[in-house]
Structures are given as structure tokens and as C-alpha cells.
Amino acid sequence: MKYLKNVVTLDLDEEKCTGCGICAEVCPHQVFKIINKKAAIQDRDSCMECGACAINCPFSAISVAAGAGCAQAIIKGKLGKGEICC
Amino acid sequence: MGSWKVRWGINRMEYKVAPGLYGIGEPGEDSPVLVTANYKMTFDRLRKELSGVNAWVLVINTRGINVWCSAGKGTFNATEIARVIAMTNLSWVVSHRTLVLPQLSAVGVAAHRLLKISGFRVIYGPVRACDLPKFLGAGMKASPQMRRVNFGFADRLVLIPIELVRVIKIVIAAYLVIFILNLLKIWSVSYLATLPYLGAVVAGCVLTPALLPWIPGRSFAWKGWLLGLLWSTAVILYSFPAVPSGWTKALVYLLILPALSSYLAVNFTGSSTFTSLSGVKRELKVALPAAIISAGLGVVLLFLNQFVL
């Protein structure tokens, strides 16, 4: 199953990447692949912006506006009802 | 039994295990240490899958929330793991310095930071506890299959009650209002006339999640709207001859039912395992105003039809 196209905020700075591979390890949707000792984004539209890659990258090479893709949380947030949990 | 109750929202927030170090089988100083959340359903599942294995289980305090959600909310984090490592004197219990973390906890744990503050190296294990014996047997190597999050038919079905319970409360309240209106003779509504609306709730809350991959399109709101449209078409075709003011009623159904299904379907994004925050924001931007306007027009028309025309 694929979600919407061309919408995620995932970004990879190849200059900072050392190819350690932790991003490919933690990603639940196989977004990254290690090619020639560098990480590469091979399936951007499968990214769910969970943020596991970014927080685990020791070299801060990955940035993503992480959060839960949860309509209720977004609506309640807009209504000013604060945080709810999944 | 316990997990069945929790899925239906009975005492869901009080289903906890005390944080600490637990032994499975007869663990020794060389046995692996698996870290997990203190949601009882998570802990029980882990314990069940590890029967026959000797291992330590380090339960951290996630306030009774499962691994993925607590990591997403930040309670499953490096600082908390380090705290429980110190609290349980783990360094004295085991001779190695390796922790196995569930892969989905990676959302909240910076492995390199945990190594710095606790001296323990992190190995991310499989997504599902049932793959743990194989993972441990293969020298802590996870296959690509173990790393992937699925969202199959069964996975979706068990998550339907969560949303359903929330909606059923509103449905019961609505029926109470109708009952009182009927009782006081303010506005007589036949219960049969509420069936189309009940069907739209089922279309959005049950059918859309269950049939998710087979409904065309990518946006949840769209998928729900489509099923709602199918349902309203069926309702109109079935009830047309019996309804005197046919066209207005048909229009009311077309305006309200798909909008209702669409709104309920988009709420399932929170239960799904592949929707992104940016994506849900984008679809809500269109879907929410559309549903409100459509249903609003429908309600206005319904009242006009009832009292004015």
C-alpha cells in the first residue's frame, strides 16, 4: 500500500553521510538503500515521516519533519485540545 | 481475554507492567537483553514468543503505551532506558554490553546517544516479537522481511474496534436524542429512516479499513467518500419508490452519507502504519472543509424538506 505522492519532507545530506547504514536498518518501509557506501533515498513516497532515521543518524545527515500521520491528532491540535495519544 | 477487552477500550490505559528486569527461562550473564515497553499486551506477547529461550527482558516505563506509540511520543527514549539500566544494576547482571531494542522503538531512541550515556550498544531487532527466536538464532541478524512493517487484512481488522467504540458512543447519543424528540412529539423520526446514516458509519469505520488496499485512490478521505457514495446510491435505488419527495431526499443522502463516511475513514490514518504527517495534513486541508460543507448543505436541505417544502 502506498500513500500520497510527493508530499514527504525527508531530506538527506550526502556530504555528511558516512554510509554506516543505521537509517536503512531502522526504516520500517525500506526507504533507504546503501549504494557505493552512501545512503540513498530509493523509495521516497513510502516514507511515513516517523523520524527513526533522523534521530539515529550519528552525523545528522537526515532531516524530516517527523510526526504521526494521524488525522484525529491534527484536528484536535487545530481545535486547541492539546495532545492525544494513539 | 485481556487483550480482547483492551481492543474494545475497556481499561485500556491501566494495562501495565512494573518497569524492571525480568528473566525468561533460565538466563545467565551471557544471555541477551531485550528492551520493551510496559504495556501489558506488549510484554505478554514478547514473553509468549520467547518461550524456550533464555533471555532478560528490560521493561522501561512508557506509561502503559506500546513500543511504537511511546517512542513516537518520546517516552520510550535513551534517558529512560539508561535510568532502568542503572536501577536494575544491569551491568552487574550481564557480562556483555549489548541491548536488543525493538526496531519500532528507533523513532524515540538515538542509539549512539544511549551508548554514550549507558555504555550499552544497541542492536535493533525485528519489528515483530514472533521473529525474535529466529533473529537470536541467526546471531542477531534481521532479514529484510523482519524489518518491514506490514498492514495486512488481519492487522487492520483488530484495529477497527478502537475507532468503532468512539463512534458508537456518538451514535447511541444520537439515538437518545431521537428517542426524546419522538417521546415529546417535537419531531417524529422513524428508526428505519436512520438506517442510511448507520450504513454510512459502517462504510467509513469498518468497510474502508477492511477493504483499504482494494478501494481505488490513495487518500483515505477519498476512499471513504467513494464507499459512502456507493452506499448512498444503493439506498436511493432501494428506497426511491417509497419516498414521496424523492429527489430532495436523494440529494440529502448524496450530500450527507459520503461526507460522513469520508470523515470517519480519514480518522483511520492514525491506526495505519504508512501515512505521513505531511500527507494527512494535505488530505485534511481538502477533505475536512469539503465534508463539513457537503454535510452542512445536506442537513439544511433535510430541514427544509421536513418543515418548509
Short mmCIF file of C-alpha atoms in Angstrom, two decimals:
data_model
loop_
_atom_site.label_atom_id
_atom_site.label_comp_id
_atom_site.label_asym_id
_atom_site.label_seq_id
_atom_site.Cartn_x
_atom_site.Cartn_y
_atom_site.Cartn_z
CA MET A 1 0.00 0.00 0.00
CA LYS A 2 1.30 3.44 -0.92
CA TYR A 3 0.17 6.77 0.47
CA LEU A 4 0.08 10.18 -1.29
CA LYS A 5 2.80 11.06 -3.80
CA ASN A 6 5.44 13.81 -3.48
CA VAL A 7 4.43 15.01 -0.05
CA VAL A 8 7.05 13.92 2.50
CA THR A 9 9.65 16.26 3.99
CA LEU A 10 12.50 13.70 4.10
CA ASP A 11 15.92 15.08 3.14
CA LEU A 12 19.37 13.50 3.02
CA ASP A 13 22.67 15.39 3.06
CA GLU A 14 25.07 13.12 1.20
CA GLU A 15 28.06 15.24 2.22
CA LYS A 16 27.54 14.31 5.87
CA CYS A 17 26.65 10.66 5.22
CA THR A 18 29.32 8.08 6.05
CA GLY A 19 27.33 5.09 4.84
CA CYS A 20 27.03 3.48 8.28
CA GLY A 21 23.64 2.08 7.29
CA ILE A 22 21.69 2.67 10.50
CA CYS A 23 19.00 4.56 8.55
CA ALA A 24 18.34 1.57 6.32
CA GLU A 25 18.25 -0.63 9.41
CA VAL A 26 15.65 1.35 11.38
CA CYS A 27 13.35 2.36 8.50
CA PRO A 28 10.13 0.32 8.63
CA HIS A 29 9.42 0.92 4.93
CA GLN A 30 12.80 0.34 3.25
CA VAL A 31 13.11 3.93 2.07
CA PHE A 32 16.93 3.87 2.13
CA LYS A 33 19.44 1.77 0.32
CA ILE A 34 23.21 1.87 0.75
CA ILE A 35 24.80 2.38 -2.67
CA ASN A 36 28.61 2.80 -3.01
CA LYS A 37 29.00 3.32 0.76
CA LYS A 38 26.47 6.15 0.83
CA ALA A 39 22.83 6.13 1.83
CA ALA A 40 20.38 6.87 -0.97
CA ILE A 41 16.65 7.52 -0.89
CA GLN A 42 15.24 4.80 -3.12
CA ASP A 43 11.52 4.97 -2.25
CA ARG A 44 10.61 8.44 -1.00
CA ASP A 45 6.83 8.05 -1.28
CA SER A 46 6.88 5.14 1.17
CA CYS A 47 8.29 7.38 3.93
CA MET A 48 5.82 7.86 6.79
CA GLU A 49 7.90 10.57 8.49
CA CYS A 50 8.35 8.58 11.69
CA GLY A 51 11.78 10.12 12.18
CA ALA A 52 13.65 6.95 13.22
CA CYS A 53 16.37 7.52 10.60
CA ALA A 54 16.96 11.15 11.54
CA ILE A 55 17.23 10.61 15.31
CA ASN A 56 19.53 7.61 14.84
CA CYS A 57 21.87 9.19 12.32
CA PRO A 58 25.07 9.91 14.29
CA PHE A 59 26.12 12.53 11.73
CA SER A 60 22.83 14.48 11.48
CA ALA A 61 22.73 13.84 7.75
CA ILE A 62 18.98 13.26 7.64
CA SER A 63 16.22 15.77 8.27
CA VAL A 64 12.50 15.15 8.33
CA ALA A 65 9.55 16.95 9.91
CA ALA A 66 8.62 13.92 11.99
CA GLY A 67 5.22 13.30 13.48
CA ALA A 68 2.30 10.92 13.50
CA GLY A 69 0.16 10.77 10.36
CA CYS A 70 -2.98 10.78 12.46
CA ALA A 71 -6.00 12.84 11.42
CA GLN A 72 -7.52 12.93 14.90
CA ALA A 73 -4.35 14.32 16.46
CA ILE A 74 -4.13 17.01 13.77
CA ILE A 75 -7.80 18.02 14.12
CA LYS A 76 -7.64 18.09 17.91
CA GLY A 77 -4.45 20.10 17.70
CA LYS A 78 -6.17 22.65 15.48
CA LEU A 79 -9.07 22.87 17.94
CA GLY A 80 -6.52 23.61 20.64
CA LYS A 81 -7.27 20.48 22.63
CA GLY A 82 -3.61 19.66 23.03
CA GLU A 83 -2.01 16.27 22.69
CA ILE A 84 -3.72 12.96 22.41
CA CYS A 85 -2.07 9.58 22.14
CA CYS A 86 -2.64 6.90 19.56
CA MET B 1 -9.21 -12.28 27.08
CA GLY B 2 -7.35 -9.28 28.45
CA SER B 3 -6.15 -8.17 25.05
CA TRP B 4 -9.66 -8.58 23.61
CA LYS B 5 -11.02 -6.21 26.27
CA VAL B 6 -8.27 -3.67 25.66
CA ARG B 7 -9.00 -3.58 21.91
CA TRP B 8 -12.56 -2.60 22.76
CA GLY B 9 -11.33 0.15 25.03
CA ILE B 10 -12.04 -1.44 28.41
CA ASN B 11 -9.46 -0.20 30.96
CA ARG B 12 -7.05 0.36 28.09
CA MET B 13 -4.93 2.86 29.97
CA GLU B 14 -4.48 0.66 33.05
CA TYR B 15 -2.91 -2.33 31.34
CA LYS B 16 0.63 -2.05 32.68
CA VAL B 17 3.65 -4.00 33.91
CA ALA B 18 6.07 -2.68 36.56
CA PRO B 19 9.35 -1.45 34.99
CA GLY B 20 12.39 -3.59 35.82
CA LEU B 21 14.43 -6.62 34.78
CA TYR B 22 12.60 -9.88 34.12
CA GLY B 23 14.07 -13.31 33.37
CA ILE B 24 12.67 -15.65 30.73
CA GLY B 25 13.71 -19.30 31.03
CA GLU B 26 17.00 -19.51 32.93
CA PRO B 27 19.05 -16.52 31.78
CA GLY B 28 22.72 -16.16 32.71
CA GLU B 29 25.34 -13.44 32.35
CA ASP B 30 25.72 -14.16 28.63
CA SER B 31 22.01 -14.12 27.82
CA PRO B 32 20.65 -11.40 25.52
CA VAL B 33 18.85 -8.39 27.00
CA LEU B 34 15.65 -7.35 25.21
CA VAL B 35 14.21 -3.92 25.95
CA THR B 36 10.47 -3.33 25.78
CA ALA B 37 7.56 -1.10 26.80
CA ASN B 38 5.45 -1.65 29.91
CA TYR B 39 2.15 -2.09 28.04
CA LYS B 40 0.94 -5.46 29.32
CA MET B 41 -0.19 -6.67 25.89
CA THR B 42 3.31 -5.97 24.52
CA PHE B 43 5.03 -7.69 27.46
CA ASP B 44 2.77 -10.76 27.33
CA ARG B 45 3.26 -11.12 23.58
CA LEU B 46 7.03 -10.91 24.00
CA ARG B 47 7.02 -13.46 26.82
CA LYS B 48 4.90 -15.85 24.79
CA GLU B 49 7.12 -15.62 21.70
CA LEU B 50 10.27 -16.17 23.80
CA SER B 51 9.14 -19.42 25.41
CA GLY B 52 12.05 -21.84 25.16
CA VAL B 53 14.62 -19.03 25.00
CA ASN B 54 16.79 -17.87 27.89
CA ALA B 55 16.80 -14.09 27.92
CA TRP B 56 16.50 -10.98 30.04
CA VAL B 57 13.68 -8.54 29.41
CA LEU B 58 14.27 -4.95 30.47
CA VAL B 59 10.89 -3.26 30.86
CA ILE B 60 11.03 0.54 30.84
CA ASN B 61 8.29 2.93 31.92
CA THR B 62 6.27 4.04 28.89
CA ARG B 63 3.14 4.69 30.98
CA GLY B 64 1.44 1.59 29.65
CA ILE B 65 1.76 2.60 25.99
CA ASN B 66 3.04 0.22 23.27
CA VAL B 67 6.53 0.45 21.73
CA TRP B 68 5.81 2.39 18.54
CA CYS B 69 3.42 4.96 20.01
CA SER B 70 5.51 5.58 23.14
CA ALA B 71 8.65 6.00 21.01
CA GLY B 72 6.72 8.42 18.80
CA LYS B 73 5.58 10.37 21.86
CA GLY B 74 9.09 10.34 23.33
CA THR B 75 8.57 8.25 26.49
CA PHE B 76 10.49 5.31 25.01
CA ASN B 77 13.86 7.07 24.90
CA ALA B 78 17.57 6.69 25.65
CA THR B 79 17.38 8.51 29.00
CA GLU B 80 14.60 6.23 30.29
CA ILE B 81 16.47 3.09 29.19
CA ALA B 82 19.63 4.35 30.92
CA ARG B 83 17.60 5.01 34.06
CA VAL B 84 16.25 1.44 34.20
CA ILE B 85 19.72 0.03 33.39
CA ALA B 86 21.04 1.85 36.48
CA MET B 87 18.00 0.97 38.61
CA THR B 88 18.35 -2.76 37.90
CA ASN B 89 22.18 -2.86 38.10
CA LEU B 90 22.18 -4.45 34.67
CA SER B 91 25.97 -4.04 34.32
CA TRP B 92 26.36 -6.46 37.25
CA VAL B 93 23.82 -8.95 35.93
CA VAL B 94 25.25 -9.45 32.45
CA SER B 95 28.86 -9.58 31.30
CA HIS B 96 28.21 -8.22 27.78
CA ARG B 97 27.22 -4.64 26.85
CA THR B 98 24.58 -5.17 24.17
CA LEU B 99 20.87 -4.37 24.20
CA VAL B 100 18.33 -5.61 21.69
CA LEU B 101 15.70 -2.97 21.02
CA PRO B 102 12.52 -3.47 19.02
CA GLN B 103 13.04 -1.85 15.63
CA LEU B 104 9.99 0.37 16.01
CA SER B 105 11.44 1.96 19.16
CA ALA B 106 14.03 3.62 16.90
CA VAL B 107 11.60 6.51 16.44
CA GLY B 108 12.35 7.61 20.02
CA VAL B 109 15.83 6.23 20.79
CA ALA B 110 19.09 7.64 19.48
CA ALA B 111 21.28 4.53 19.62
CA HIS B 112 24.54 6.49 19.53
CA ARG B 113 23.40 8.62 22.46
CA LEU B 114 22.37 5.58 24.53
CA LEU B 115 25.86 4.10 24.01
CA LYS B 116 27.39 7.34 25.27
CA ILE B 117 25.26 7.63 28.42
CA SER B 118 24.96 3.95 29.39
CA GLY B 119 27.88 2.12 27.79
CA PHE B 120 25.45 -0.30 26.15
CA ARG B 121 25.50 -0.82 22.40
CA VAL B 122 22.13 -1.04 20.64
CA ILE B 123 21.16 -3.69 18.13
CA TYR B 124 17.78 -3.11 16.56
CA GLY B 125 15.82 -6.35 16.49
CA PRO B 126 12.89 -7.30 14.30
CA VAL B 127 9.61 -5.35 14.12
CA ARG B 128 7.55 -8.32 15.34
CA ALA B 129 8.22 -10.27 18.53
CA CYS B 130 7.41 -13.54 16.74
CA ASP B 131 10.62 -13.16 14.68
CA LEU B 132 12.81 -12.90 17.81
CA PRO B 133 13.76 -16.59 18.18
CA LYS B 134 14.89 -16.65 14.53
CA PHE B 135 16.71 -13.32 14.95
CA LEU B 136 18.55 -14.51 18.07
CA GLY B 137 19.31 -17.86 16.44
CA ALA B 138 20.87 -16.10 13.42
CA GLY B 139 23.38 -14.25 15.60
CA MET B 140 21.21 -11.13 15.94
CA LYS B 141 20.77 -10.62 12.23
CA ALA B 142 17.39 -9.43 10.95
CA SER B 143 16.23 -10.32 7.45
CA PRO B 144 14.63 -7.58 5.31
CA GLN B 145 11.31 -9.31 5.93
CA MET B 146 11.72 -8.85 9.71
CA ARG B 147 12.41 -5.13 9.23
CA ARG B 148 9.30 -4.38 7.22
CA VAL B 149 6.04 -3.14 8.75
CA ASN B 150 3.02 -4.84 7.22
CA PHE B 151 -0.59 -3.78 7.32
CA GLY B 152 -2.48 -6.84 6.16
CA PHE B 153 -6.14 -7.70 6.45
CA ALA B 154 -5.83 -9.17 9.96
CA ASP B 155 -3.69 -6.23 11.14
CA ARG B 156 -6.40 -3.82 10.02
CA LEU B 157 -9.32 -5.81 11.43
CA VAL B 158 -8.01 -5.83 15.02
CA LEU B 159 -7.71 -2.03 14.90
CA ILE B 160 -11.30 -1.37 13.78
CA PRO B 161 -12.87 -1.61 17.29
CA ILE B 162 -10.77 1.31 18.62
CA GLU B 163 -12.42 3.75 16.22
CA LEU B 164 -15.77 1.97 16.35
CA VAL B 165 -16.09 2.34 20.13
CA ARG B 166 -15.52 6.09 19.85
CA VAL B 167 -18.19 6.39 17.16
CA ILE B 168 -20.69 4.05 18.82
CA LYS B 169 -20.85 6.40 21.80
CA ILE B 170 -21.87 9.25 19.48
CA VAL B 171 -24.38 7.00 17.67
CA ILE B 172 -26.01 5.99 20.97
CA ALA B 173 -26.22 9.65 21.98
CA ALA B 174 -27.87 10.46 18.62
CA TYR B 175 -30.45 7.70 19.14
CA LEU B 176 -31.17 9.04 22.64
CA VAL B 177 -31.87 12.46 21.14
CA ILE B 178 -34.17 10.92 18.53
CA PHE B 179 -35.92 8.92 21.22
CA ILE B 180 -36.56 12.05 23.30
CA LEU B 181 -37.72 14.04 20.23
CA ASN B 182 -40.18 11.23 19.47
CA LEU B 183 -41.29 10.95 23.07
CA LEU B 184 -42.02 14.66 23.43
CA LYS B 185 -43.57 14.67 19.94
CA ILE B 186 -41.29 17.53 18.86
CA TRP B 187 -40.21 15.81 15.68
CA SER B 188 -41.22 12.27 14.84
CA VAL B 189 -38.38 10.31 13.27
CA SER B 190 -38.83 6.71 12.24
CA TYR B 191 -35.94 4.48 13.25
CA LEU B 192 -36.00 2.97 9.78
CA ALA B 193 -35.08 6.38 8.36
CA THR B 194 -31.83 6.34 10.36
CA LEU B 195 -30.56 3.19 8.67
CA PRO B 196 -28.87 5.04 5.76
CA TYR B 197 -26.80 7.03 8.28
CA LEU B 198 -25.88 3.93 10.24
CA GLY B 199 -24.77 2.33 6.97
CA ALA B 200 -22.55 5.33 6.19
CA VAL B 201 -20.90 4.92 9.61
CA VAL B 202 -20.21 1.26 8.86
CA ALA B 203 -18.86 2.16 5.40
CA GLY B 204 -16.40 4.67 6.84
CA CYS B 205 -15.44 2.91 10.07
CA VAL B 206 -15.46 -0.77 9.17
CA LEU B 207 -15.56 -1.32 5.40
CA THR B 208 -12.98 1.30 4.39
CA PRO B 209 -10.31 -0.01 6.81
CA ALA B 210 -11.09 -3.63 5.93
CA LEU B 211 -11.04 -3.10 2.14
CA LEU B 212 -8.34 -0.39 2.17
CA PRO B 213 -5.94 -1.72 -0.50
CA TRP B 214 -8.72 -2.65 -2.91
CA ILE B 215 -10.51 0.71 -2.96
CA PRO B 216 -9.07 2.84 -5.79
CA GLY B 217 -7.13 6.00 -4.95
CA ARG B 218 -4.56 6.84 -2.27
CA SER B 219 -6.23 9.34 0.05
CA PHE B 220 -8.21 7.82 2.93
CA ALA B 221 -10.85 10.55 2.72
CA TRP B 222 -11.37 9.76 -0.96
CA LYS B 223 -11.64 6.01 -0.32
CA GLY B 224 -14.24 6.61 2.40
CA TRP B 225 -16.15 9.06 0.22
CA LEU B 226 -16.25 6.51 -2.59
CA LEU B 227 -17.71 3.77 -0.39
CA GLY B 228 -20.18 6.29 1.06
CA LEU B 229 -21.24 7.19 -2.47
CA LEU B 230 -21.76 3.52 -3.33
CA TRP B 231 -23.83 3.09 -0.18
CA SER B 232 -25.98 6.18 -0.84
CA THR B 233 -26.58 5.03 -4.41
CA ALA B 234 -27.76 1.69 -3.08
CA VAL B 235 -30.01 3.41 -0.54
CA ILE B 236 -31.51 5.71 -3.19
CA LEU B 237 -32.10 2.89 -5.69
CA TYR B 238 -33.71 0.79 -2.99
CA SER B 239 -35.92 3.40 -1.32
CA PHE B 240 -36.86 5.66 -4.21
CA PRO B 241 -40.38 4.45 -4.96
CA ALA B 242 -41.29 4.60 -1.28
CA VAL B 243 -40.15 8.17 -0.73
CA PRO B 244 -42.68 10.80 -1.83
CA SER B 245 -40.30 13.74 -2.09
CA GLY B 246 -37.78 11.51 -3.88
CA TRP B 247 -35.31 13.91 -5.42
CA THR B 248 -34.74 16.10 -2.40
CA LYS B 249 -34.25 13.09 -0.18
CA ALA B 250 -31.85 11.57 -2.70
CA LEU B 251 -29.84 14.79 -2.73
CA VAL B 252 -29.80 14.82 1.08
CA TYR B 253 -28.34 11.32 1.08
CA LEU B 254 -25.73 12.19 -1.55
CA LEU B 255 -24.64 15.25 0.42
CA ILE B 256 -24.53 13.71 3.89
CA LEU B 257 -23.68 9.99 3.59
CA PRO B 258 -20.42 10.12 1.56
CA ALA B 259 -19.22 13.09 3.63
CA LEU B 260 -19.83 11.14 6.84
CA SER B 261 -18.02 8.02 5.55
CA SER B 262 -15.17 10.16 4.27
CA TYR B 263 -14.63 11.86 7.63
CA LEU B 264 -14.71 8.56 9.51
CA ALA B 265 -12.33 6.92 7.01
CA VAL B 266 -9.74 9.67 7.33
CA ASN B 267 -9.65 9.01 11.07
CA PHE B 268 -8.25 5.56 10.36
CA THR B 269 -4.98 7.21 9.23
CA GLY B 270 -3.99 7.22 12.92
CA SER B 271 -4.28 3.44 13.08
CA SER B 272 -2.49 2.80 9.80
CA THR B 273 1.23 2.09 9.54
CA PHE B 274 2.13 4.02 6.43
CA THR B 275 0.57 7.50 6.47
CA SER B 276 2.86 10.51 6.93
CA LEU B 277 2.08 13.68 8.88
CA SER B 278 2.56 15.83 5.75
CA GLY B 279 0.28 13.54 3.77
CA VAL B 280 -2.55 13.55 6.31
CA LYS B 281 -2.25 17.33 6.62
CA ARG B 282 -2.55 17.66 2.87
CA GLU B 283 -5.62 15.47 2.57
CA LEU B 284 -7.31 17.09 5.57
CA LYS B 285 -6.88 20.51 4.00
CA VAL B 286 -9.31 19.48 1.27
CA ALA B 287 -11.31 16.69 2.87
CA LEU B 288 -12.33 18.42 6.08
CA PRO B 289 -13.87 21.59 4.58
CA ALA B 290 -15.44 19.50 1.81
CA ALA B 291 -17.08 17.12 4.29
CA ILE B 292 -18.31 19.96 6.51
CA ILE B 293 -19.78 21.94 3.60
CA SER B 294 -21.36 18.90 1.98
CA ALA B 295 -22.89 17.55 5.18
CA GLY B 296 -23.94 21.07 6.23
CA LEU B 297 -25.80 21.64 2.96
CA GLY B 298 -27.38 18.21 3.35
CA VAL B 299 -28.63 18.98 6.85
CA VAL B 300 -30.07 22.36 5.73
CA LEU B 301 -31.84 20.63 2.86
CA LEU B 302 -33.12 17.91 5.20
CA PHE B 303 -34.70 20.52 7.49
CA LEU B 304 -36.16 22.50 4.58
CA ASN B 305 -37.63 19.28 3.22
CA GLN B 306 -39.07 18.40 6.59
CA PHE B 307 -40.50 21.72 7.72
CA VAL B 308 -40.74 24.15 4.82
CA LEU B 309 -41.23 22.48 1.44
#
